[in-house]
mmCIF file of C-alpha atoms and ligand atoms in Angstrom:
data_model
loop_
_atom_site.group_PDB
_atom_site.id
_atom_site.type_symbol
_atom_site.label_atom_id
_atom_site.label_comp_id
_atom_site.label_asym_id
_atom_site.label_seq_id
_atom_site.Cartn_x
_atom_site.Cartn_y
_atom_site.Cartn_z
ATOM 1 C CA UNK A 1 65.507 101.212 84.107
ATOM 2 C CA UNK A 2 68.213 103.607 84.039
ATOM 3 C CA UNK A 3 71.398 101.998 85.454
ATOM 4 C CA UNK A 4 74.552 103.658 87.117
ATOM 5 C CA UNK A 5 76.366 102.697 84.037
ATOM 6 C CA UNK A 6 73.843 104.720 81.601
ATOM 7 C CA UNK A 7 74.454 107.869 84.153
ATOM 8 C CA UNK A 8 78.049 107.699 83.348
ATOM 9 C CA UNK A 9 77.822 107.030 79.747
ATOM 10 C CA UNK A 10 75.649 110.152 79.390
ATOM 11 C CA UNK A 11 77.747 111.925 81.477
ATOM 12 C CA UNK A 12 79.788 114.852 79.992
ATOM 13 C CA UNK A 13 83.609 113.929 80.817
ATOM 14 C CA UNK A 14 84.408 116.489 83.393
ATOM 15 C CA UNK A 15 87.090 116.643 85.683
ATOM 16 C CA UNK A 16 84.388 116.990 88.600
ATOM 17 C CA UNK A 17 81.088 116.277 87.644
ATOM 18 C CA UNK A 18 78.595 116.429 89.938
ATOM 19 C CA UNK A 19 80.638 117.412 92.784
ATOM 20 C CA UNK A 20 79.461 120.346 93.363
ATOM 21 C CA UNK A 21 77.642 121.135 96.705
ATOM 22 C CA UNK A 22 77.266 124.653 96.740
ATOM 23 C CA UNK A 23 79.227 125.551 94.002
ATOM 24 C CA UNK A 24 81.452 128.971 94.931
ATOM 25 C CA UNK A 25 80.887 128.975 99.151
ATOM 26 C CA UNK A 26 83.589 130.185 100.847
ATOM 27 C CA UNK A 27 86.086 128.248 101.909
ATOM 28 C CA UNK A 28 87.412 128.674 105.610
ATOM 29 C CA UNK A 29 90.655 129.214 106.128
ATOM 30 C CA UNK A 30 92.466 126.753 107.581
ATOM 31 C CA UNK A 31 93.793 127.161 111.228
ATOM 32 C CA UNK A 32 97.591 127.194 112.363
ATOM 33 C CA UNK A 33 97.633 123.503 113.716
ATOM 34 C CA UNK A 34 97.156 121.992 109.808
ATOM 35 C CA UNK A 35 100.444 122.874 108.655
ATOM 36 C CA UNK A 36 102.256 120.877 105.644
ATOM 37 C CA UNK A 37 105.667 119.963 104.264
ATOM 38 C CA UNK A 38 106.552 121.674 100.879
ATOM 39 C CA UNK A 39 107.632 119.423 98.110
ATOM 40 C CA UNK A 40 110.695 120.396 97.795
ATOM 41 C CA UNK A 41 112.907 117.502 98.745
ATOM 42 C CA UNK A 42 115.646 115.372 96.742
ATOM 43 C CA UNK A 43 113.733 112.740 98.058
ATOM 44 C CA UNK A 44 110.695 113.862 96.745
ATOM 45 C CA UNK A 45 111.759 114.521 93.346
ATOM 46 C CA UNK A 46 113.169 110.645 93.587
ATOM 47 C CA UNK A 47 109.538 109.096 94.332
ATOM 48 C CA UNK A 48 108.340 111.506 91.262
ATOM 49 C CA UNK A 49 110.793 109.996 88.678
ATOM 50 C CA UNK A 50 110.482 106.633 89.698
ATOM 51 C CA UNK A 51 106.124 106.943 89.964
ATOM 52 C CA UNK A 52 106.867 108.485 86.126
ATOM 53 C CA UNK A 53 109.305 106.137 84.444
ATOM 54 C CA UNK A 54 106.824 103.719 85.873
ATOM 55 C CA UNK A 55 103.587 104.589 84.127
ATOM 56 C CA UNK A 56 102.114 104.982 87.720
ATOM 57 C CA UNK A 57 99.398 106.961 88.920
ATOM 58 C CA UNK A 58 99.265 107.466 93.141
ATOM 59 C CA UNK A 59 96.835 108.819 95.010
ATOM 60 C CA UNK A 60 98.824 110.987 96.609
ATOM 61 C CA UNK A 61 98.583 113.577 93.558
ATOM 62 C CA UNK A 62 95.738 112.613 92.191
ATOM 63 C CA UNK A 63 93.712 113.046 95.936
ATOM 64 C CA UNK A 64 96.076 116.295 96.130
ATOM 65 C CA UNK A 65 97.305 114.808 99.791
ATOM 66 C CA UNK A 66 98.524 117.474 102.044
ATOM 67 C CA UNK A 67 101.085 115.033 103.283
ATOM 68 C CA UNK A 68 102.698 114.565 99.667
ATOM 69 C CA UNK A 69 105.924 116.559 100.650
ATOM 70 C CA UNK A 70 106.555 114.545 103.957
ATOM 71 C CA UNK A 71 105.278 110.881 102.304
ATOM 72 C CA UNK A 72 107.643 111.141 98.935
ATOM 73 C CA UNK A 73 110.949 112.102 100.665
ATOM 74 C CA UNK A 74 110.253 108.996 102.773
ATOM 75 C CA UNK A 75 110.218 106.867 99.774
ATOM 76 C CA UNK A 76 106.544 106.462 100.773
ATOM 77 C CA UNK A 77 103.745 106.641 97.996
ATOM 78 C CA UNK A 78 100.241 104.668 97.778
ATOM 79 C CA UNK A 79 99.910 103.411 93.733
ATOM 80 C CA UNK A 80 96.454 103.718 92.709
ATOM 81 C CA UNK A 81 95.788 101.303 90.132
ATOM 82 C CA UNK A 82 93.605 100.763 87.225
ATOM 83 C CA UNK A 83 93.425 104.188 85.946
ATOM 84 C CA UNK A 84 92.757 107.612 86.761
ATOM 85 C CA UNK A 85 89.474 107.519 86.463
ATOM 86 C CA UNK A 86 86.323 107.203 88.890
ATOM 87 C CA UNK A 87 82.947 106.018 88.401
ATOM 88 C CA UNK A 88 81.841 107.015 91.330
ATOM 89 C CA UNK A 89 81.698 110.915 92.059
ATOM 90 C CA UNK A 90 81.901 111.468 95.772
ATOM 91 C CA UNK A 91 81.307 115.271 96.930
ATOM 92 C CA UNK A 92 84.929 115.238 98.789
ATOM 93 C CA UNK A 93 87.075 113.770 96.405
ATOM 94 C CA UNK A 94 89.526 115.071 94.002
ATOM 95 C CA UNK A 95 89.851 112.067 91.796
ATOM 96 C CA UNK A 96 87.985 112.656 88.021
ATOM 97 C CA UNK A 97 84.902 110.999 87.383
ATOM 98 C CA UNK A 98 83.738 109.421 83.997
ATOM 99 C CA UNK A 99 83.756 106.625 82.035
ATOM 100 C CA UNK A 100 87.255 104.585 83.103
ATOM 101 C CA UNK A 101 89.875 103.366 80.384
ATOM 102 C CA UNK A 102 90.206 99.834 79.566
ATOM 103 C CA UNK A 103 92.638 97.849 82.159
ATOM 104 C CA UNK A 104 96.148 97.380 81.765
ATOM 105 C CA UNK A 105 97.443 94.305 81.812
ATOM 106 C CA UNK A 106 101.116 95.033 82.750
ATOM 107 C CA UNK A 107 100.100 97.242 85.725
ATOM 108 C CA UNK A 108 100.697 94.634 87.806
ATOM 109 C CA UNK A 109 104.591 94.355 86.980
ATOM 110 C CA UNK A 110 104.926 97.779 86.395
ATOM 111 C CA UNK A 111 103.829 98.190 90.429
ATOM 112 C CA UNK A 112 105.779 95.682 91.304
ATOM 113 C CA UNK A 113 109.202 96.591 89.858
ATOM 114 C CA UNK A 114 108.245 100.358 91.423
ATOM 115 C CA UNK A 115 108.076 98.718 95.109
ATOM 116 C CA UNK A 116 111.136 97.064 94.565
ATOM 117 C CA UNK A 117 113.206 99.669 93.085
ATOM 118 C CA UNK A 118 111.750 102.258 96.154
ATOM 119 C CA UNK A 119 112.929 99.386 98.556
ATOM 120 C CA UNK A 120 109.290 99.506 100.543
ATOM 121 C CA UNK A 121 109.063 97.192 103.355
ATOM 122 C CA UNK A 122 105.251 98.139 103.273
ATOM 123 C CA UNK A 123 103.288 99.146 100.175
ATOM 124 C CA UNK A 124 99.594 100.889 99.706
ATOM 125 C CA UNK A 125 97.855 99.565 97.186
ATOM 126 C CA UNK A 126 94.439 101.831 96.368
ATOM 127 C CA UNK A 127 92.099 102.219 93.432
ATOM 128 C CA UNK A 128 89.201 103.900 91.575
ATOM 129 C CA UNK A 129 86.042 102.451 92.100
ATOM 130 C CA UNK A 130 85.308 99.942 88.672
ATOM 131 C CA UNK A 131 81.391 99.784 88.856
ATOM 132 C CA UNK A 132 82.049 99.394 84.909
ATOM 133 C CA UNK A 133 83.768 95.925 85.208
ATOM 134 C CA UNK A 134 82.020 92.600 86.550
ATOM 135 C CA UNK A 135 84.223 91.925 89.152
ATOM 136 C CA UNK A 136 84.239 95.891 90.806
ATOM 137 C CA UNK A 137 88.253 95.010 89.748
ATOM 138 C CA UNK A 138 88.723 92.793 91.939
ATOM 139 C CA UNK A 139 90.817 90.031 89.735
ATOM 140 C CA UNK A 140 93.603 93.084 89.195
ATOM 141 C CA UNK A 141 93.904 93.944 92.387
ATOM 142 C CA UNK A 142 94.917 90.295 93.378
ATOM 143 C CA UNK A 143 97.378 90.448 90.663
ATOM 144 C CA UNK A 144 98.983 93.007 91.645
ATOM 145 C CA UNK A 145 99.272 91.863 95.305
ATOM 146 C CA UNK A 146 100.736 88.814 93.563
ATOM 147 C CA UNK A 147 102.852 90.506 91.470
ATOM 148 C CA UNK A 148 104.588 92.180 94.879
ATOM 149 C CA UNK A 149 105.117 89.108 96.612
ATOM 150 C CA UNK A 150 106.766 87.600 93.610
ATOM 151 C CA UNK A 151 109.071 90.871 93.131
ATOM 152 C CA UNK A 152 109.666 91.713 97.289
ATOM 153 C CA UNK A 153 108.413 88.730 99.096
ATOM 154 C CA UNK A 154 109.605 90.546 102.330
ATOM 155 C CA UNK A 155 107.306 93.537 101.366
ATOM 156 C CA UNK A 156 103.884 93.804 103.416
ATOM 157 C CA UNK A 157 100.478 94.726 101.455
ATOM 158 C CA UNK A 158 97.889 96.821 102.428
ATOM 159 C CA UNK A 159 95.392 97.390 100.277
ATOM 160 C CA UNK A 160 92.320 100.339 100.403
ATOM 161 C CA UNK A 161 89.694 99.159 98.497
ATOM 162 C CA UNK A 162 86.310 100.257 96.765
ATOM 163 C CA UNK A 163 82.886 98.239 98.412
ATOM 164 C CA UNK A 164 82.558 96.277 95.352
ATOM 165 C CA UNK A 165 78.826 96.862 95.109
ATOM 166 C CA UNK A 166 76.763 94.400 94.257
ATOM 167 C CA UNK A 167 79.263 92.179 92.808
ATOM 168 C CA UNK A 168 78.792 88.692 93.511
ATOM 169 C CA UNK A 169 82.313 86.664 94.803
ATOM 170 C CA UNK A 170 84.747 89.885 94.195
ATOM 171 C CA UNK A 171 85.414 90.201 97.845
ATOM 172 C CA UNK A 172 86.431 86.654 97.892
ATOM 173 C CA UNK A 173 88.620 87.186 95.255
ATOM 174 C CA UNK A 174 90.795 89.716 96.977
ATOM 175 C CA UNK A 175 90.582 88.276 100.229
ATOM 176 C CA UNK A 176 92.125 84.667 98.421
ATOM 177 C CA UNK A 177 95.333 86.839 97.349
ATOM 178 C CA UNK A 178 96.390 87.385 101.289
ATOM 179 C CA UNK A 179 97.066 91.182 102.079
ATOM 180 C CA UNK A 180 98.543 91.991 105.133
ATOM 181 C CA UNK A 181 96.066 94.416 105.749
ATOM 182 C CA UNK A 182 92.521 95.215 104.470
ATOM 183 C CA UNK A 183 91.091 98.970 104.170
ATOM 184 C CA UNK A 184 88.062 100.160 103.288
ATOM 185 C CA UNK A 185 86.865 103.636 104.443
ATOM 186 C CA UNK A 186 83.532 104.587 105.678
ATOM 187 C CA UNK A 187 84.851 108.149 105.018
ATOM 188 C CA UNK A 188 82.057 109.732 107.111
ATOM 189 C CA UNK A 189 78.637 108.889 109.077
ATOM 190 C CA UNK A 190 75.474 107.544 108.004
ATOM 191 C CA UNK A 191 73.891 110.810 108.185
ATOM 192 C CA UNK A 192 76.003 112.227 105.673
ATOM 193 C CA UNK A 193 75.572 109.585 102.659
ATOM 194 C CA UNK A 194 73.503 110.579 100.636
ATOM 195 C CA UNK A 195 75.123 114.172 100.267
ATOM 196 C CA UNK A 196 79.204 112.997 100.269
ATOM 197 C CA UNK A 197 78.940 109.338 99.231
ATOM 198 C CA UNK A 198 76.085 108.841 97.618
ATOM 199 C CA UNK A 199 76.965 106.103 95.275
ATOM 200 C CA UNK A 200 78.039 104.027 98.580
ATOM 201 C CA UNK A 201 75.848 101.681 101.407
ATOM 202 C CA UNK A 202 76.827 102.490 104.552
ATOM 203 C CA UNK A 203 76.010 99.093 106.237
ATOM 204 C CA UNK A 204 77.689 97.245 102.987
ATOM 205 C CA UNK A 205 80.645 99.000 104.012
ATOM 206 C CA UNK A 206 80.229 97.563 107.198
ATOM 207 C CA UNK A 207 79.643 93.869 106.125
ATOM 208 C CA UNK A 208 82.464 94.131 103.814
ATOM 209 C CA UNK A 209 84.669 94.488 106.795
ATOM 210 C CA UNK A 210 83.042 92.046 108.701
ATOM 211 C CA UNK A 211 83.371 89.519 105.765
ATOM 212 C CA UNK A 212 87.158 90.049 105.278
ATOM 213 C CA UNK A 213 87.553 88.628 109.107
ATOM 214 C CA UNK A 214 85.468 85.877 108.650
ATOM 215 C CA UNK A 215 86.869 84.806 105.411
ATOM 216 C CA UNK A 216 90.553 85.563 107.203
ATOM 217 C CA UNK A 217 91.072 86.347 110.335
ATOM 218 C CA UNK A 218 94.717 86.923 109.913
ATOM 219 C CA UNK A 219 94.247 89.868 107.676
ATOM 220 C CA UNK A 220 94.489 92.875 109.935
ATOM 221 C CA UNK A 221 91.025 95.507 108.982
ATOM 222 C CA UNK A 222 90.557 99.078 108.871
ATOM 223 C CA UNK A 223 88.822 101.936 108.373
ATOM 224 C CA UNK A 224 88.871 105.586 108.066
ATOM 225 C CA UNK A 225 86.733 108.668 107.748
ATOM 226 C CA UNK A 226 86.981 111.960 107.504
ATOM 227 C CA UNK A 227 85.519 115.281 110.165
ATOM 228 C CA UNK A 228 84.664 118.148 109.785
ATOM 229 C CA UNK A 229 81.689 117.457 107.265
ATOM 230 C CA UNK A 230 79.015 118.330 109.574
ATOM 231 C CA UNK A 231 78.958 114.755 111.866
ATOM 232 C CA UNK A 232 77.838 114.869 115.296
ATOM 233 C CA UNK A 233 80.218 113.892 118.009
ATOM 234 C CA UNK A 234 77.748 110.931 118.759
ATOM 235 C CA UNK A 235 77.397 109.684 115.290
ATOM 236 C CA UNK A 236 81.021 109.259 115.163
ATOM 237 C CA UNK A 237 81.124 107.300 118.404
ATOM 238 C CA UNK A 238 77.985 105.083 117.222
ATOM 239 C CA UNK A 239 80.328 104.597 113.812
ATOM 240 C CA UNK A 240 83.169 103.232 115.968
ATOM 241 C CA UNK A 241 81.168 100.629 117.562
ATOM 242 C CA UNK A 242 79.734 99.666 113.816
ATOM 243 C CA UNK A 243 83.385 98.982 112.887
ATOM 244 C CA UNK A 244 84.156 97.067 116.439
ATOM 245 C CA UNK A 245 80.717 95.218 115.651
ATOM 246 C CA UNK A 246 82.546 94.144 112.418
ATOM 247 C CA UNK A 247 85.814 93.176 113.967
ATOM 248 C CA UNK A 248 87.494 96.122 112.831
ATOM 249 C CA UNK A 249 91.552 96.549 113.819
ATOM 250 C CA UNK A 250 92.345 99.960 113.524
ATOM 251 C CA UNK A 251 90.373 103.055 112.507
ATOM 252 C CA UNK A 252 91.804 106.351 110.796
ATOM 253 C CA UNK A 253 90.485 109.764 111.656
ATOM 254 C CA UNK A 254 91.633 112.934 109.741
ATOM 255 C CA UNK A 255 90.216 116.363 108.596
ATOM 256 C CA UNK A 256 88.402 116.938 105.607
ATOM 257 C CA UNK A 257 90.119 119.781 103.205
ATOM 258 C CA UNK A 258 88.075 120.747 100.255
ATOM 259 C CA UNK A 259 90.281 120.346 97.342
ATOM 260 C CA UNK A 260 88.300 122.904 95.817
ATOM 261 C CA UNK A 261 85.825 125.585 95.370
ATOM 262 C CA UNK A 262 83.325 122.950 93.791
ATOM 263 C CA UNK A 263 83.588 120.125 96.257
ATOM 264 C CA UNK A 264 82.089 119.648 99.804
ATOM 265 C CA UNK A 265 82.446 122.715 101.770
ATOM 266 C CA UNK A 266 84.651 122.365 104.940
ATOM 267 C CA UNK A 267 81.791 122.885 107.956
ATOM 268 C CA UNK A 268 84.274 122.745 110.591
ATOM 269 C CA UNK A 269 88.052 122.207 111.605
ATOM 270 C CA UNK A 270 88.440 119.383 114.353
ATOM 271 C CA UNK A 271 90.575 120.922 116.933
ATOM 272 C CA UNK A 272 93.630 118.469 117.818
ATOM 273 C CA UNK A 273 91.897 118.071 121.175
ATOM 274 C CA UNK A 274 89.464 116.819 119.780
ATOM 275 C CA UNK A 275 91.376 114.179 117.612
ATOM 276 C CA UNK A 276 93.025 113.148 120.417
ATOM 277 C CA UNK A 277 90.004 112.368 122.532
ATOM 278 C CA UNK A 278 88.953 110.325 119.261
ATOM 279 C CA UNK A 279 91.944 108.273 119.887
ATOM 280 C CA UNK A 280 91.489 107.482 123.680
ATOM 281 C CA UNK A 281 87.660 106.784 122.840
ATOM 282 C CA UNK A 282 88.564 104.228 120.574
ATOM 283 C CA UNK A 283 91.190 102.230 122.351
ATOM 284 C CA UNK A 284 88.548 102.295 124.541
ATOM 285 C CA UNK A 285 86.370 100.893 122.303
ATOM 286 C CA UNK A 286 88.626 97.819 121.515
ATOM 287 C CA UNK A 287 90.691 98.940 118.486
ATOM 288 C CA UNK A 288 94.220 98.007 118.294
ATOM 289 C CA UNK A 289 95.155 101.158 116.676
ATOM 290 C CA UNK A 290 93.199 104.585 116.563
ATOM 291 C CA UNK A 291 95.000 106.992 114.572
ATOM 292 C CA UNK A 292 93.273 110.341 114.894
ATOM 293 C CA UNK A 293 95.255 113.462 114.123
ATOM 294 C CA UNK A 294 94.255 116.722 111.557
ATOM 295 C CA UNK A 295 96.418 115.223 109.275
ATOM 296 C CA UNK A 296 96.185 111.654 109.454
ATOM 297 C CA UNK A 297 94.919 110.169 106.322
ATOM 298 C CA UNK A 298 94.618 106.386 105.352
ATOM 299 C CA UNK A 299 97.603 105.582 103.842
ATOM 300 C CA UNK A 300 100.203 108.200 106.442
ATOM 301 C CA UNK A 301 102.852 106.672 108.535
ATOM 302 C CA UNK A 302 101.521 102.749 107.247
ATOM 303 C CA UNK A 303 104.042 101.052 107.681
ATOM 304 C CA UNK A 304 105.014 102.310 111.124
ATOM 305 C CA UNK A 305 101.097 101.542 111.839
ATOM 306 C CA UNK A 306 101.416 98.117 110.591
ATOM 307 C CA UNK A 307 104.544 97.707 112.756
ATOM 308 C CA UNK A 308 102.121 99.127 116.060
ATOM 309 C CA UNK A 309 99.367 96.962 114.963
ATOM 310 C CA UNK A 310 101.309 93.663 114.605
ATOM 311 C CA UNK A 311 102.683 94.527 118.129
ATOM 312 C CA UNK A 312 99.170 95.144 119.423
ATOM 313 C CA UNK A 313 97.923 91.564 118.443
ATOM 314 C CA UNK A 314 100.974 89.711 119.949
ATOM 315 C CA UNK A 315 100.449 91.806 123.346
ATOM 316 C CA UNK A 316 96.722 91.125 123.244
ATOM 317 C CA UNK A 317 97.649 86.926 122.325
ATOM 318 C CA UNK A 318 100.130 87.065 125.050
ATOM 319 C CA UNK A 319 97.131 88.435 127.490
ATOM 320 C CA UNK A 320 94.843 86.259 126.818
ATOM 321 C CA UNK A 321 97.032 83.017 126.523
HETATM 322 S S1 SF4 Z 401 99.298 110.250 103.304
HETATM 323 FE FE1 SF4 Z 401 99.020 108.586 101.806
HETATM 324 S S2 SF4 Z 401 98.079 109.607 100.041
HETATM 325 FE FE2 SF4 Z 401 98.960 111.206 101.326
HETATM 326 S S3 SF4 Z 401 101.006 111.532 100.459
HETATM 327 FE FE3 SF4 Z 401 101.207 110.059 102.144
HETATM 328 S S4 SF4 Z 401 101.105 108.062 101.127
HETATM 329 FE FE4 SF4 Z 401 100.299 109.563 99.677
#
């Protein structure tokens, strides 16, 4: 039987293999309303030396976030840990795909001492997927939440996680170390799977989310995905109540940008409108937070968020005390 391990082992070690979808469509220019910050900033240049003297990789360069300019001269940056390597290859993503290095064991501190010397009152913790090791990772990623609470006990957590396919207890494991808040995107509709996460279960992304509450229903969940991939309007409503079936806090919504030529094509660009009938839908729906905008992405304006959610639970205990 050949595994998903073999694939990667055989697989040349490409920046994006795979990825492509139809390799050299056009890509649609993007409209007026998605309009981003250059990095230019002092602050900005801080965050860089401080990710660097750190060993550090983030998300924000390696996913080439549009929001990098705004997020680093806030101080604001979302470590992604155990390497920069994937084992997953997702049509949409920007993040190289291969066979992972070995894990380090002084990540932990080295994140630590980095939250600390930013001064973050909230931290995003993210990571490749780890299909290579037995736990999906899941061991490192409680260090390191450890490893913050020892450096900055003040300092909230929120971590964005891989599914952990298929591996037996890792959930747990996570779970056990207490982040303030538990992500795991859906990224985009059932329909689209098998073409933009293929490697992924939609419906084990779901009971993942539903686990986390019932294991600890003081974490605070979430979940994000991105438009503009070719979903229906209905399949994204349908996906909301999934995620309030699972007990799901606050959901993310944000448009897809190709980060290149090889990559999922953009189908469409969600008109703000739009995004912001995405919002009212979901309050609707029972969230305690929607946050639907072209540029909203998991990890943008978190701490503020986790200030709205924690608001949004003591209004909703008051209400039904
Ligand atoms: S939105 Fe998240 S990933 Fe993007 S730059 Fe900001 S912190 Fe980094």
């Amino acid at each position: 039987m050949v595994t998903v391990l073999d694939t990667i082992a055989n697989a040349p070690r490409l920046r994006h293999p795979e990825k492509a979808h139809k390799p050299d469509q056009e890509v649609l220019r993007k409209p007026d309303w998605i309009r981003v910050k250059a990095p230019v900033s002092k602050g900005y240049a801080e965050t860089r030396e401080i990710v660097k003297s750190h060993k550090l990789v983030t998300v924000c360069e390696e996913a080439g976030c549009p929001n990098i300019g705004e997020c680093w001269e806030k101080k604001h940056a979302t470590f992604m840990i155990m390497g920069e390597i994937c084992t997953r290859a997702c049509a949409f993503c920007n993040v190289a795909t291969g066979i992972p290095t070995a894990l380090d064991p002084d990540e932990p501190a080295r994140v630590a001492h980095a939250v600390k010397q930013m001064g973050l009152s909230h931290v995003v913790i993210t990571s490749v997927d780890r299909d290579d090791l037995a736990d999906g990772g899941a061991r490192h990623f409680a260090e390191v939440i450890r490893a913050i609470r020892a450096a900055t006990p003040s300092t909230t957590i929120e971590i964005l996680t891989p599914d952990f396919l298929r591996k037996e207890g890792a959930l747990e494991i996570v779970v056990a170390a207490k982040p303030d808040v538990f992500n795991h995107n859906l990224e985009t509709v059932p329909s689209n799977y098998l073409t933009v996460r293929p490697g992924a279960r939609y419906f084990h992304s779901i009971r993942l989310l539903q686990r986390v509450k019932e294991l600890d229903p003081s974490i605070f969940t979430k979940s994000g995905i991105m438009v503009g991939l070719g979903e229906e309007r209905n399949e994204i409503l349908q996906l909301m109540d999934d995620l309030r079936s699972a007990n799901v806090d606050f959901m993310t919504i944000g448009q897809y940008l190709q980060p290149s030529k090889k990559h999922h094509p953009v189908i469409r660009f969600v008109t703000p409108e739009e995004f912001k009938s995405f919002e009212t839908i979901g309050r609707t729906k029972g969230f305690l937070l929607v946050a639907s905008s072209p540029l909203t992405r998991s990890s943008h304006h978190a701490g503020d968020d986790f200030a709205r959610l924690r608001a949004a639970r003591e209004a909703q205990l008051r209400k039904s005390a």
